[in-house]
XYZ file of C-alpha atoms in Angstrom:
674
model
C -119.264 -190.588 -105.800
C -116.018 -191.701 -107.318
C -115.085 -195.428 -108.031
C -113.353 -197.168 -105.475
C -110.298 -199.398 -106.158
C -110.539 -203.080 -104.856
C -106.884 -203.888 -104.829
C -104.857 -203.419 -101.591
C -103.565 -199.989 -102.771
C -103.398 -198.436 -99.289
C -102.382 -194.670 -100.148
C -105.070 -194.456 -103.319
C -107.854 -195.683 -100.737
C -106.487 -193.132 -98.070
C -106.668 -190.519 -100.848
C -110.143 -191.671 -101.930
C -111.550 -191.226 -98.746
C -110.496 -187.825 -97.553
C -111.261 -186.542 -101.241
C -114.541 -187.746 -100.870
C -114.961 -186.532 -97.398
C -113.588 -182.915 -98.552
C -116.044 -183.072 -101.357
C -119.147 -183.552 -99.272
C -117.998 -181.097 -97.173
C -117.319 -178.455 -99.668
C -121.053 -179.342 -100.954
C -122.449 -178.679 -97.529
C -120.837 -175.118 -96.849
C -122.038 -174.548 -100.584
C -125.832 -174.862 -99.611
C -126.511 -178.143 -101.322
C -128.779 -180.618 -99.562
C -127.138 -183.662 -97.968
C -129.238 -186.973 -97.313
C -129.117 -189.189 -94.460
C -126.858 -191.804 -96.370
C -123.988 -189.513 -96.323
C -123.059 -190.502 -92.743
C -123.462 -193.889 -93.474
C -121.539 -194.024 -96.313
C -118.692 -192.362 -94.993
C -118.808 -194.771 -91.726
C -118.887 -197.731 -93.949
C -115.668 -196.833 -95.949
C -114.046 -196.176 -92.771
C -114.820 -199.576 -91.516
C -113.637 -200.943 -94.920
C -110.171 -199.007 -94.400
C -109.968 -200.365 -90.744
C -110.289 -204.199 -92.097
C -108.078 -203.694 -94.842
C -105.702 -202.005 -92.318
C -105.995 -205.116 -89.694
C -105.318 -207.466 -92.490
C -102.121 -205.494 -93.299
C -101.432 -205.460 -89.626
C -100.063 -209.050 -89.846
C -97.288 -208.416 -92.365
C -96.015 -205.322 -90.614
C -96.754 -204.010 -87.174
C -95.650 -200.643 -85.930
C -96.657 -198.808 -82.529
C -96.271 -195.539 -84.005
C -98.798 -193.303 -86.050
C -96.464 -193.887 -89.185
C -96.416 -196.587 -91.530
C -99.923 -199.199 -92.518
C -101.142 -199.286 -88.627
C -101.247 -195.525 -88.368
C -104.224 -195.733 -90.441
C -106.377 -198.098 -88.979
C -105.679 -196.201 -85.497
C -106.615 -193.107 -87.272
C -109.850 -194.629 -88.676
C -111.034 -196.154 -85.441
C -110.166 -192.988 -83.904
C -112.389 -191.186 -86.409
C -115.188 -193.434 -85.846
C -114.947 -193.118 -82.192
C -115.234 -189.285 -82.526
C -118.471 -189.801 -85.135
C -120.513 -192.015 -82.533
C -119.428 -189.385 -79.622
C -120.600 -186.636 -81.397
C -123.686 -188.221 -82.673
C -124.591 -188.962 -79.127
C -124.033 -185.617 -77.827
C -124.313 -182.840 -80.494
C -127.978 -183.666 -81.535
C -130.398 -180.905 -79.765
C -133.531 -181.964 -78.350
C -135.035 -179.449 -80.246
C -134.548 -181.669 -83.742
C -136.209 -184.453 -82.710
C -139.338 -185.323 -84.830
C -142.765 -184.543 -83.292
C -144.979 -187.464 -83.260
C -148.347 -185.725 -83.618
C -146.663 -183.591 -86.499
C -146.048 -186.829 -88.325
C -149.430 -188.356 -87.719
C -151.148 -185.379 -89.321
C -148.817 -184.313 -92.337
C -148.219 -186.462 -95.605
C -145.243 -188.610 -96.414
C -143.645 -186.371 -98.508
C -143.370 -183.549 -96.047
C -142.029 -186.280 -93.294
C -139.272 -187.199 -95.692
C -138.333 -183.434 -96.376
C -138.369 -182.665 -92.537
C -136.197 -185.696 -91.639
C -133.844 -184.453 -94.423
C -133.830 -180.994 -93.201
C -133.384 -182.058 -89.478
C -130.368 -184.424 -90.818
C -128.587 -181.880 -92.771
C -129.103 -179.242 -89.801
C -127.411 -181.936 -87.488
C -124.581 -183.034 -90.006
C -123.974 -179.077 -90.486
C -123.603 -178.434 -86.599
C -121.304 -181.460 -86.423
C -118.823 -180.114 -89.352
C -119.249 -176.450 -88.698
C -118.805 -176.803 -84.584
C -116.751 -179.914 -83.991
C -115.911 -178.750 -80.645
C -118.812 -177.134 -79.392
C -120.856 -179.283 -76.809
C -124.753 -178.772 -76.784
C -125.958 -178.731 -73.025
C -129.021 -179.357 -71.699
C -131.386 -176.855 -70.524
C -131.488 -175.832 -66.882
C -134.516 -175.631 -65.269
C -134.994 -171.767 -64.019
C -136.849 -170.738 -61.257
C -140.395 -169.583 -61.881
C -142.506 -167.898 -59.496
C -146.461 -168.956 -59.394
C -148.797 -166.043 -59.426
C -151.075 -168.082 -57.188
C -148.773 -169.037 -54.575
C -147.930 -167.702 -51.112
C -144.298 -166.805 -52.263
C -145.554 -164.358 -55.006
C -147.972 -162.966 -52.435
C -145.302 -162.493 -49.904
C -143.214 -160.655 -52.584
C -146.134 -158.376 -53.289
C -146.034 -157.279 -49.828
C -142.280 -156.482 -50.152
C -142.802 -154.606 -53.273
C -146.150 -152.637 -52.258
C -143.892 -151.219 -49.279
C -141.436 -148.897 -51.552
C -144.402 -148.146 -54.025
C -146.817 -146.698 -51.217
C -143.642 -144.669 -49.675
C -142.703 -143.039 -52.712
C -146.416 -142.145 -53.536
C -146.893 -140.809 -49.772
C -143.225 -138.945 -49.310
C -142.009 -137.989 -52.803
C -144.580 -135.373 -53.130
C -144.328 -133.990 -49.723
C -140.816 -133.766 -49.798
C -140.683 -131.951 -53.044
C -143.368 -129.425 -51.959
C -141.990 -129.036 -48.198
C -138.269 -127.969 -48.257
C -137.846 -128.516 -44.349
C -138.541 -131.879 -44.506
C -136.184 -133.066 -47.362
C -133.264 -130.745 -45.789
C -133.286 -131.989 -42.329
C -133.386 -135.695 -42.705
C -131.283 -135.933 -46.031
C -129.322 -139.042 -45.090
C -132.627 -140.888 -43.926
C -134.254 -140.082 -47.560
C -130.931 -141.382 -49.441
C -130.974 -144.690 -47.504
C -134.718 -145.239 -47.896
C -134.771 -143.962 -51.621
C -131.927 -146.442 -52.607
C -133.170 -149.200 -50.747
C -136.317 -148.861 -52.531
C -134.514 -148.692 -55.668
C -132.581 -152.064 -54.900
C -136.294 -153.690 -54.463
C -137.404 -151.979 -57.692
C -134.649 -153.946 -59.420
C -135.300 -157.114 -58.046
C -138.968 -156.676 -58.807
C -137.990 -156.545 -62.409
C -136.095 -159.754 -62.252
C -139.088 -161.362 -60.394
C -141.238 -160.189 -63.533
C -139.351 -161.712 -65.529
C -139.635 -165.159 -63.570
C -143.249 -164.692 -62.925
C -145.110 -167.657 -64.770
C -148.142 -167.663 -66.630
C -150.938 -169.897 -67.773
C -150.961 -171.179 -71.233
C -153.227 -173.980 -72.095
C -154.255 -174.605 -68.303
C -150.239 -175.013 -67.543
C -147.838 -172.873 -65.991
C -145.404 -171.881 -68.607
C -141.773 -172.316 -67.217
C -139.673 -171.564 -70.648
C -137.463 -168.636 -69.897
C -137.850 -167.197 -73.345
C -141.525 -167.374 -73.423
C -141.694 -165.579 -70.018
C -139.218 -162.991 -71.302
C -141.381 -162.384 -74.221
C -144.492 -162.353 -72.489
C -143.354 -159.687 -70.048
C -141.766 -157.545 -72.516
C -144.649 -157.100 -74.804
C -146.952 -155.507 -71.887
C -147.274 -151.935 -71.199
C -146.247 -152.536 -67.400
C -142.556 -153.273 -68.789
C -142.322 -150.094 -70.548
C -143.706 -148.291 -67.262
C -141.036 -150.692 -65.074
C -138.051 -149.453 -67.287
C -139.173 -145.807 -66.801
C -139.827 -146.294 -63.557
C -135.776 -147.186 -63.294
C -134.321 -144.478 -65.196
C -131.527 -143.132 -63.281
C -132.966 -139.548 -63.041
C -131.540 -139.045 -59.756
C -128.098 -138.605 -61.301
C -128.858 -134.965 -61.918
C -128.309 -134.816 -57.549
C -124.419 -134.612 -58.774
C -125.408 -131.562 -60.519
C -128.423 -129.978 -58.936
C -127.895 -131.397 -55.009
C -130.195 -133.435 -53.062
C -132.842 -130.841 -52.469
C -134.683 -131.636 -55.604
C -136.564 -135.064 -54.792
C -139.128 -134.253 -57.688
C -136.344 -135.828 -59.883
C -137.435 -139.173 -58.670
C -140.797 -138.865 -59.533
C -140.866 -141.499 -62.335
C -140.637 -144.146 -59.230
C -144.454 -143.513 -59.083
C -144.788 -145.485 -62.324
C -144.802 -148.655 -60.438
C -148.175 -148.185 -58.960
C -149.679 -151.290 -60.407
C -147.885 -153.449 -58.181
C -149.612 -151.570 -55.476
C -153.143 -152.273 -56.873
C -152.076 -156.151 -57.375
C -151.450 -156.321 -53.959
C -154.493 -154.739 -52.657
C -156.547 -157.316 -55.056
C -154.949 -160.593 -53.733
C -155.296 -159.392 -50.260
C -158.964 -158.896 -50.590
C -159.495 -162.301 -52.253
C -157.549 -163.705 -49.379
C -159.045 -162.057 -46.484
C -161.994 -163.382 -44.408
C -163.247 -159.811 -44.063
C -163.378 -158.660 -47.572
C -166.211 -155.949 -46.865
C -163.883 -154.088 -43.869
C -161.065 -154.328 -46.285
C -162.529 -152.847 -48.982
C -163.567 -149.954 -46.644
C -160.297 -149.545 -45.273
C -158.829 -149.443 -48.543
C -161.439 -146.760 -49.761
C -160.428 -144.494 -46.624
C -156.658 -144.959 -47.654
C -157.487 -143.693 -51.290
C -158.983 -140.957 -49.863
C -156.211 -139.876 -47.313
C -154.029 -139.994 -50.277
C -155.789 -138.004 -52.430
C -156.102 -135.275 -49.997
C -152.507 -135.850 -49.000
C -151.698 -134.832 -52.648
C -153.833 -131.842 -53.069
C -152.413 -130.408 -49.573
C -149.094 -130.518 -50.862
C -150.040 -129.078 -54.335
C -151.998 -126.268 -52.594
C -148.975 -125.429 -50.523
C -146.700 -125.797 -53.692
C -148.833 -122.676 -55.449
C -148.758 -120.855 -52.393
C -145.011 -120.891 -52.430
C -145.037 -120.235 -56.029
C -147.568 -117.122 -55.981
C -145.964 -116.095 -52.563
C -146.938 -116.732 -48.842
C -149.224 -114.076 -47.435
C -149.877 -112.473 -50.773
C -153.545 -112.748 -50.385
C -156.171 -114.461 -48.195
C -156.341 -117.468 -50.342
C -152.759 -118.521 -50.357
C -151.121 -120.268 -47.468
C -150.194 -117.448 -44.503
C -146.783 -115.676 -44.190
C -144.262 -118.412 -42.818
C -142.228 -115.424 -41.094
C -144.960 -115.760 -38.673
C -143.824 -117.762 -35.774
C -147.205 -119.892 -35.609
C -147.139 -120.576 -39.134
C -143.235 -121.164 -39.735
C -143.322 -124.673 -38.182
C -143.403 -127.657 -40.170
C -146.160 -129.441 -38.636
C -148.479 -126.307 -38.649
C -147.662 -126.278 -42.870
C -148.841 -129.415 -43.326
C -151.718 -129.762 -41.095
C -153.188 -126.434 -42.254
C -152.832 -127.701 -46.269
C -154.509 -131.014 -45.159
C -157.282 -129.141 -43.249
C -157.664 -126.685 -46.460
C -157.661 -129.849 -48.698
C -160.198 -131.691 -46.738
C -162.693 -128.764 -46.642
C -162.221 -128.304 -50.400
C -162.317 -131.602 -51.870
C -165.526 -132.627 -49.485
C -167.344 -129.534 -50.148
C -168.084 -128.913 -46.797
C -166.767 -125.755 -44.516
C -165.830 -122.417 -45.782
C -162.458 -121.589 -47.121
C -161.111 -118.298 -48.147
C -162.055 -117.475 -51.548
C -159.149 -117.295 -54.369
C -158.201 -114.070 -55.641
C -156.120 -114.535 -58.984
C -157.004 -116.574 -61.891
C -154.795 -119.488 -61.367
C -156.249 -119.820 -58.011
C -159.879 -119.776 -59.294
C -158.661 -122.429 -61.490
C -157.342 -124.824 -58.988
C -160.114 -124.528 -57.057
C -162.433 -125.198 -59.760
C -160.441 -128.319 -60.532
C -160.400 -129.101 -56.809
C -164.474 -128.842 -56.957
C -164.753 -131.193 -59.850
C -162.349 -133.973 -58.813
C -163.961 -133.765 -55.133
C -167.512 -134.166 -56.600
C -166.461 -136.912 -59.089
C -164.302 -139.067 -56.664
C -166.130 -138.544 -53.401
C -169.526 -139.201 -54.874
C -168.197 -142.560 -56.584
C -166.380 -143.381 -53.094
C -169.542 -142.571 -50.731
C -171.568 -144.464 -53.157
C -169.326 -147.477 -52.845
C -169.022 -147.115 -49.106
C -172.680 -147.380 -48.866
C -173.243 -150.443 -51.252
C -170.371 -152.007 -49.172
C -172.031 -151.331 -45.857
C -175.393 -152.779 -47.372
C -173.479 -155.927 -48.410
C -172.148 -156.125 -44.945
C -175.909 -156.532 -43.586
C -177.236 -158.313 -46.748
C -177.400 -161.588 -45.070
C -178.977 -160.066 -41.781
C -181.398 -158.263 -43.598
C -182.487 -161.520 -45.593
C -182.701 -163.569 -42.543
C -184.625 -161.212 -40.745
C -187.021 -160.913 -43.764
C -187.668 -164.731 -43.548
C -188.520 -164.250 -39.741
C -190.884 -161.375 -40.684
C -192.557 -163.285 -43.402
C -192.999 -166.151 -40.959
C -194.216 -164.355 -38.239
C -197.092 -162.551 -40.348
C -198.035 -165.996 -41.486
C -198.414 -167.107 -37.927
C -199.911 -163.978 -36.875
C -202.721 -164.512 -39.600
C -203.274 -167.884 -39.047
C -203.349 -167.465 -35.428
C -200.825 -169.624 -34.117
C -200.582 -170.050 -30.249
C -198.078 -168.251 -28.495
C -196.039 -171.272 -27.144
C -195.552 -172.376 -30.579
C -194.593 -168.780 -31.952
C -191.902 -168.367 -29.299
C -190.479 -172.142 -30.188
C -190.334 -170.653 -33.828
C -188.562 -167.414 -32.867
C -186.060 -169.193 -30.365
C -185.445 -171.844 -33.175
C -184.150 -168.798 -35.639
C -182.289 -166.984 -33.030
C -180.366 -170.235 -32.364
C -179.924 -170.422 -36.123
C -178.246 -166.875 -35.801
C -176.225 -167.095 -33.015
C -174.244 -169.975 -34.093
C -174.057 -169.099 -37.875
C -176.285 -172.055 -39.192
C -178.276 -170.170 -41.424
C -176.063 -170.856 -44.509
C -177.946 -172.790 -46.981
C -174.851 -174.835 -48.232
C -176.723 -175.898 -51.490
C -177.111 -172.271 -52.427
C -173.545 -171.269 -51.458
C -171.988 -174.218 -53.532
C -174.247 -174.056 -56.529
C -171.402 -172.151 -58.659
C -168.889 -174.511 -58.001
C -168.014 -177.605 -60.382
C -168.973 -180.891 -59.191
C -165.445 -182.075 -58.267
C -164.727 -178.966 -55.840
C -168.129 -179.382 -54.448
C -167.744 -182.998 -53.929
C -163.950 -182.269 -52.284
C -165.492 -179.382 -49.684
C -168.287 -182.000 -48.876
C -165.942 -184.918 -48.105
C -163.780 -182.296 -46.014
C -166.744 -181.437 -44.035
C -168.876 -184.594 -43.926
C -167.011 -187.739 -44.811
C -165.553 -188.555 -41.238
C -169.162 -188.337 -40.000
C -170.749 -190.641 -42.713
C -168.004 -193.315 -41.835
C -169.006 -193.470 -38.403
C -172.111 -195.309 -39.776
C -171.499 -199.209 -39.574
C -172.986 -200.305 -42.683
C -170.946 -197.468 -44.836
C -167.938 -198.530 -42.945
C -166.234 -200.594 -46.017
C -168.120 -199.113 -48.926
C -166.445 -197.924 -51.989
C -165.223 -194.339 -52.003
C -167.348 -193.527 -55.093
C -170.496 -194.526 -53.107
C -169.074 -192.499 -50.242
C -168.578 -189.384 -52.232
C -172.241 -189.939 -54.024
C -173.689 -189.831 -50.283
C -171.876 -186.840 -48.600
C -173.186 -185.110 -51.446
C -176.610 -186.001 -50.641
C -176.655 -185.026 -47.119
C -178.479 -182.210 -45.811
C -177.997 -180.435 -42.296
C -180.974 -180.278 -40.323
C -181.488 -178.396 -36.557
C -184.093 -179.654 -34.081
C -185.146 -177.587 -31.012
C -185.534 -178.949 -27.625
C -188.256 -181.381 -26.839
C -188.864 -181.816 -30.778
C -189.510 -185.785 -31.820
C -186.906 -186.903 -34.489
C -189.117 -189.827 -34.971
C -191.672 -191.541 -33.403
C -192.452 -195.524 -33.050
C -194.220 -196.854 -35.592
C -193.597 -194.032 -38.322
C -192.624 -194.927 -41.820
C -188.807 -194.690 -42.238
C -187.743 -192.335 -45.122
C -184.644 -190.925 -43.776
C -181.806 -191.955 -41.486
C -179.925 -189.176 -39.208
C -176.493 -188.720 -37.900
C -175.957 -186.562 -34.879
C -173.209 -184.012 -35.698
C -173.763 -181.747 -32.590
C -176.482 -182.175 -29.413
C -177.866 -184.911 -27.649
C -181.037 -186.944 -28.270
C -182.986 -189.235 -25.816
C -184.446 -192.512 -26.602
C -187.848 -192.207 -24.478
C -190.709 -194.251 -23.918
C -194.308 -193.719 -25.176
C -194.911 -191.038 -22.410
C -191.752 -188.777 -23.601
C -190.464 -188.662 -20.505
C -188.930 -191.760 -19.439
C -185.480 -192.061 -21.013
C -183.970 -195.485 -22.221
C -180.455 -194.242 -23.643
C -178.998 -191.021 -24.590
C -177.343 -190.403 -28.266
C -174.510 -188.170 -28.690
C -172.165 -186.708 -31.211
C -171.086 -189.330 -33.960
C -174.255 -191.533 -33.262
C -176.911 -192.483 -35.877
C -180.065 -194.092 -36.144
C -182.870 -194.999 -38.903
C -180.105 -196.724 -41.330
C -181.759 -200.088 -41.302
C -185.177 -198.706 -42.431
C -184.208 -196.838 -45.319
C -182.963 -199.979 -46.840
C -186.290 -202.025 -46.614
C -184.560 -205.152 -46.049
C -186.656 -208.164 -46.694
C -188.005 -210.509 -43.909
C -187.668 -207.351 -41.558
C -190.054 -208.000 -38.537
C -190.382 -203.970 -38.492
C -190.774 -203.530 -42.171
C -189.527 -199.680 -42.544
C -191.240 -198.591 -39.548
C -189.841 -197.026 -36.993
C -188.971 -199.076 -33.478
C -188.394 -196.308 -31.169
C -189.199 -192.648 -29.827
C -186.320 -190.189 -30.205
C -186.416 -186.702 -28.995
C -184.278 -183.910 -28.971
C -183.083 -182.782 -25.485
C -181.484 -179.699 -26.478
C -180.581 -177.872 -29.934
C -179.477 -180.936 -32.113
C -177.474 -180.567 -35.209
C -178.059 -183.700 -37.589
C -177.234 -184.871 -41.061
C -180.457 -186.489 -42.822
C -179.693 -188.825 -45.559
C -183.113 -189.883 -47.406
C -184.188 -192.994 -48.735
C -184.624 -191.799 -52.388
C -181.128 -190.161 -52.533
C -179.633 -193.384 -50.960
C -181.707 -195.541 -53.527
C -180.803 -193.343 -56.304
C -176.716 -193.335 -55.733
C -177.007 -197.319 -55.109
C -178.294 -197.523 -58.531
C -174.881 -196.989 -59.887
C -173.404 -199.405 -57.582
C -175.160 -202.642 -57.522
C -172.562 -204.388 -55.359
C -172.189 -202.198 -52.911
C -176.452 -202.504 -52.753
C -176.005 -206.168 -52.125
C -173.114 -205.435 -49.594
C -174.907 -203.143 -47.778
C -178.186 -205.243 -47.687
C -176.066 -208.396 -46.281
C -174.861 -206.135 -43.918
C -178.217 -205.003 -42.826
C -179.401 -208.407 -42.532
C -176.804 -209.532 -39.967
C -177.443 -206.714 -37.717
C -181.100 -207.791 -37.814
C -180.010 -211.471 -37.158
C -178.013 -210.183 -34.168
C -180.884 -208.397 -32.974
C -183.365 -211.348 -33.887
C -185.607 -208.852 -35.312
C -185.850 -210.754 -38.850
C -187.775 -213.673 -40.483
C -185.544 -215.907 -41.901
C -188.774 -217.702 -43.781
C -190.025 -214.577 -45.257
C -186.566 -213.587 -46.265
C -186.031 -216.845 -48.233
C -189.612 -216.340 -49.865
C -190.134 -214.623 -52.999
C -189.734 -211.436 -54.138
C -191.585 -209.021 -51.702
C -194.530 -207.436 -53.297
C -193.415 -203.694 -52.098
C -190.183 -203.955 -53.888
C -192.528 -205.159 -57.216
C -194.660 -202.240 -56.498
C -191.540 -199.785 -56.305
C -190.430 -201.484 -59.720
C -193.688 -200.861 -61.443
C -193.461 -197.235 -60.351
C -190.187 -196.508 -61.491
C -191.171 -198.274 -64.920
C -194.453 -196.019 -65.134
C -192.161 -193.049 -64.579
C -189.571 -194.020 -67.112
C -192.533 -194.820 -69.505
C -194.147 -191.431 -68.540
C -190.588 -189.649 -69.759
C -190.331 -191.354 -72.862
C -193.864 -190.873 -73.640
C -193.145 -186.943 -73.365
C -189.872 -187.190 -75.536
C -191.739 -189.007 -78.014
C -194.455 -185.932 -77.829
C -191.695 -183.647 -78.325
C -190.405 -185.676 -81.270
C -193.311 -185.620 -82.912
C -194.456 -182.000 -82.439
C -190.764 -181.239 -84.084
C -191.611 -183.476 -87.131
C -194.878 -182.241 -87.729
C -193.501 -178.383 -87.623
C -190.571 -179.556 -90.244
C -192.916 -181.526 -92.371
C -195.127 -178.182 -92.629
C -192.272 -176.079 -93.187
C -191.065 -178.313 -96.096
C -194.516 -178.264 -97.492
C -194.750 -174.536 -97.494
C -191.341 -174.257 -99.346
C -192.325 -176.748 -102.192
C -195.773 -174.738 -102.717
C -193.717 -171.598 -102.952
C -191.242 -173.291 -105.698
C -194.326 -174.404 -107.647
C -195.799 -171.173 -107.752
C -192.588 -169.794 -108.881
C -192.151 -172.647 -111.681
C -195.996 -171.799 -112.793
C -195.177 -168.268 -113.116
C -191.669 -167.885 -114.598
C -190.663 -171.341 -115.664
C -193.009 -172.349 -118.406
C -190.792 -170.524 -120.979
C -188.000 -172.465 -119.503
C -189.339 -175.811 -119.629
C -190.632 -175.356 -123.298
C -187.178 -174.249 -124.442
C -185.802 -177.103 -122.362
C -188.264 -179.625 -124.061
C -187.444 -178.592 -127.645
C -183.622 -179.027 -126.731
C -184.293 -182.610 -125.804
C -186.288 -183.142 -128.917
C -183.703 -182.075 -131.078
C -180.875 -184.178 -129.046
C -182.920 -187.396 -129.910
C -183.263 -186.601 -133.358
C -179.644 -186.081 -133.720
C -178.949 -189.337 -131.814
C -181.379 -191.405 -134.270
C -179.506 -189.889 -137.411
C -175.849 -190.940 -136.018
């Protein structure tokens, strides 16, 4: 940069400022690199000019852009313009990436910062009037949303229309000529939907690193690099412009519209995953495929007959001049009938006469054998899958029947068991929840269990104020249980190892005779919660205090003591709170011995702790034994390798060792001489 004169020579300073800025701009245009201090130097120089002009304004004040005051106004204007450009012309993509700064070295960071500053300054100088706008948020269609599925329903309609009607109109001239206006409206309506579907394709998101991509450029690149993009473009080619020369009686010009068949298959796949009756949908889908194949084959048969000549031999379609075979409905139904007989290889059809007829029939037979064998096999597997649950359930019943017959169980008990199984199947309670949900991750499994069981668990008094995490743990451990009429859920004096929550049904608290009822428990009631806590000082201990019997079929949730204690090990505060709640309930019912509660530790608790320590010690011993075995095997392998090395050295290494010894002796003698 040129030397600046410190005297109050305003014109010189003005010339110097302008010249310096011009030189720097020229260096940028010639491709030289600039540092970040360029803008700061220019700004400081302008500030100096302003201060000098401000001091000079006291001597001569002018209101116009001439004279000494004009330079101060112009400098202020340039500074304000520069600050505005700095705020607005920096693009968001030029911001440094903190992650990249952390992993690259200081030299790279410095170079990157210089490059970004140079790029920003170039944009400021070269495009001073252009303002960068923020990226607009674009509308992106989520492939897993309901909106996308509804659009698939819309686009599948014209695709299915083209696949069914184009070939039919191309082969049966009467169908095309009598309804030209209808076909024109339907054709170009489907073309409009095709165009809209192309735009939807450009806005359909995809997952990248688990997140839905919403960048317009990435979405466009993702779609344009697929094979489906080429097929979609081919399906939009305006081949029907040939109508202007050939007329509207050539619908085969629109056969390129069939290339969008992937949308139809995608609609079928999405529907299969969404429907509650997938097996029924699969069977219906296969039937639809069969009908389309028969439809196409029948139309091709009619076209070949027209090409050879109607009625020229016994194989082709009869002469259309005959009134019976001249009707459009008879033409199509006859061809459909012939196609069905040929592809299914059932019934007899007229034998072919000419070579091209033989060739077509051979191809038809091959297609029929391959396709229909596959379809029939799939239908058989679908039907068997539909009855798989029933067959599995029936196998369980048969095995239990055989066992009861082998063990000579009484007829009364056998009838009760069979009725219990019938109740399970009739009320759809045969599903093993653990088996069904085992393939789900723990989080989804917990959400399903919460959705199904959490409201029921909250009805229990001692669990009403528990932590949410503990409730989730307990919800995953609830096991559904079904009891038959007259079954005892628990009897007085039994050891309490489970608590029960009534989901559906009625239970009666009965006397020892099993007949007298004291109270009836219904949906939402619970019992046995105190016995599984094993509260110290309880007069009943962990014994049951009443007889509870099922009046009809009862659906209960069971929570075992072991599962509860396992869950409480991670929540010690919740365990204390539960024990305190249980103690208050016992005190309210006068079922607790306060002296025993204040006494020392319960021997039973100590026994349980000792048992846990013993089990933990057994586990440690098992792990230690495994480690010792691994250590011994590793040690043995090392010894074997050392033995092999020693043998090799004895066999091949004697000469090498002698040479090495002589060289070492010579080296020592040389060192001594030196």
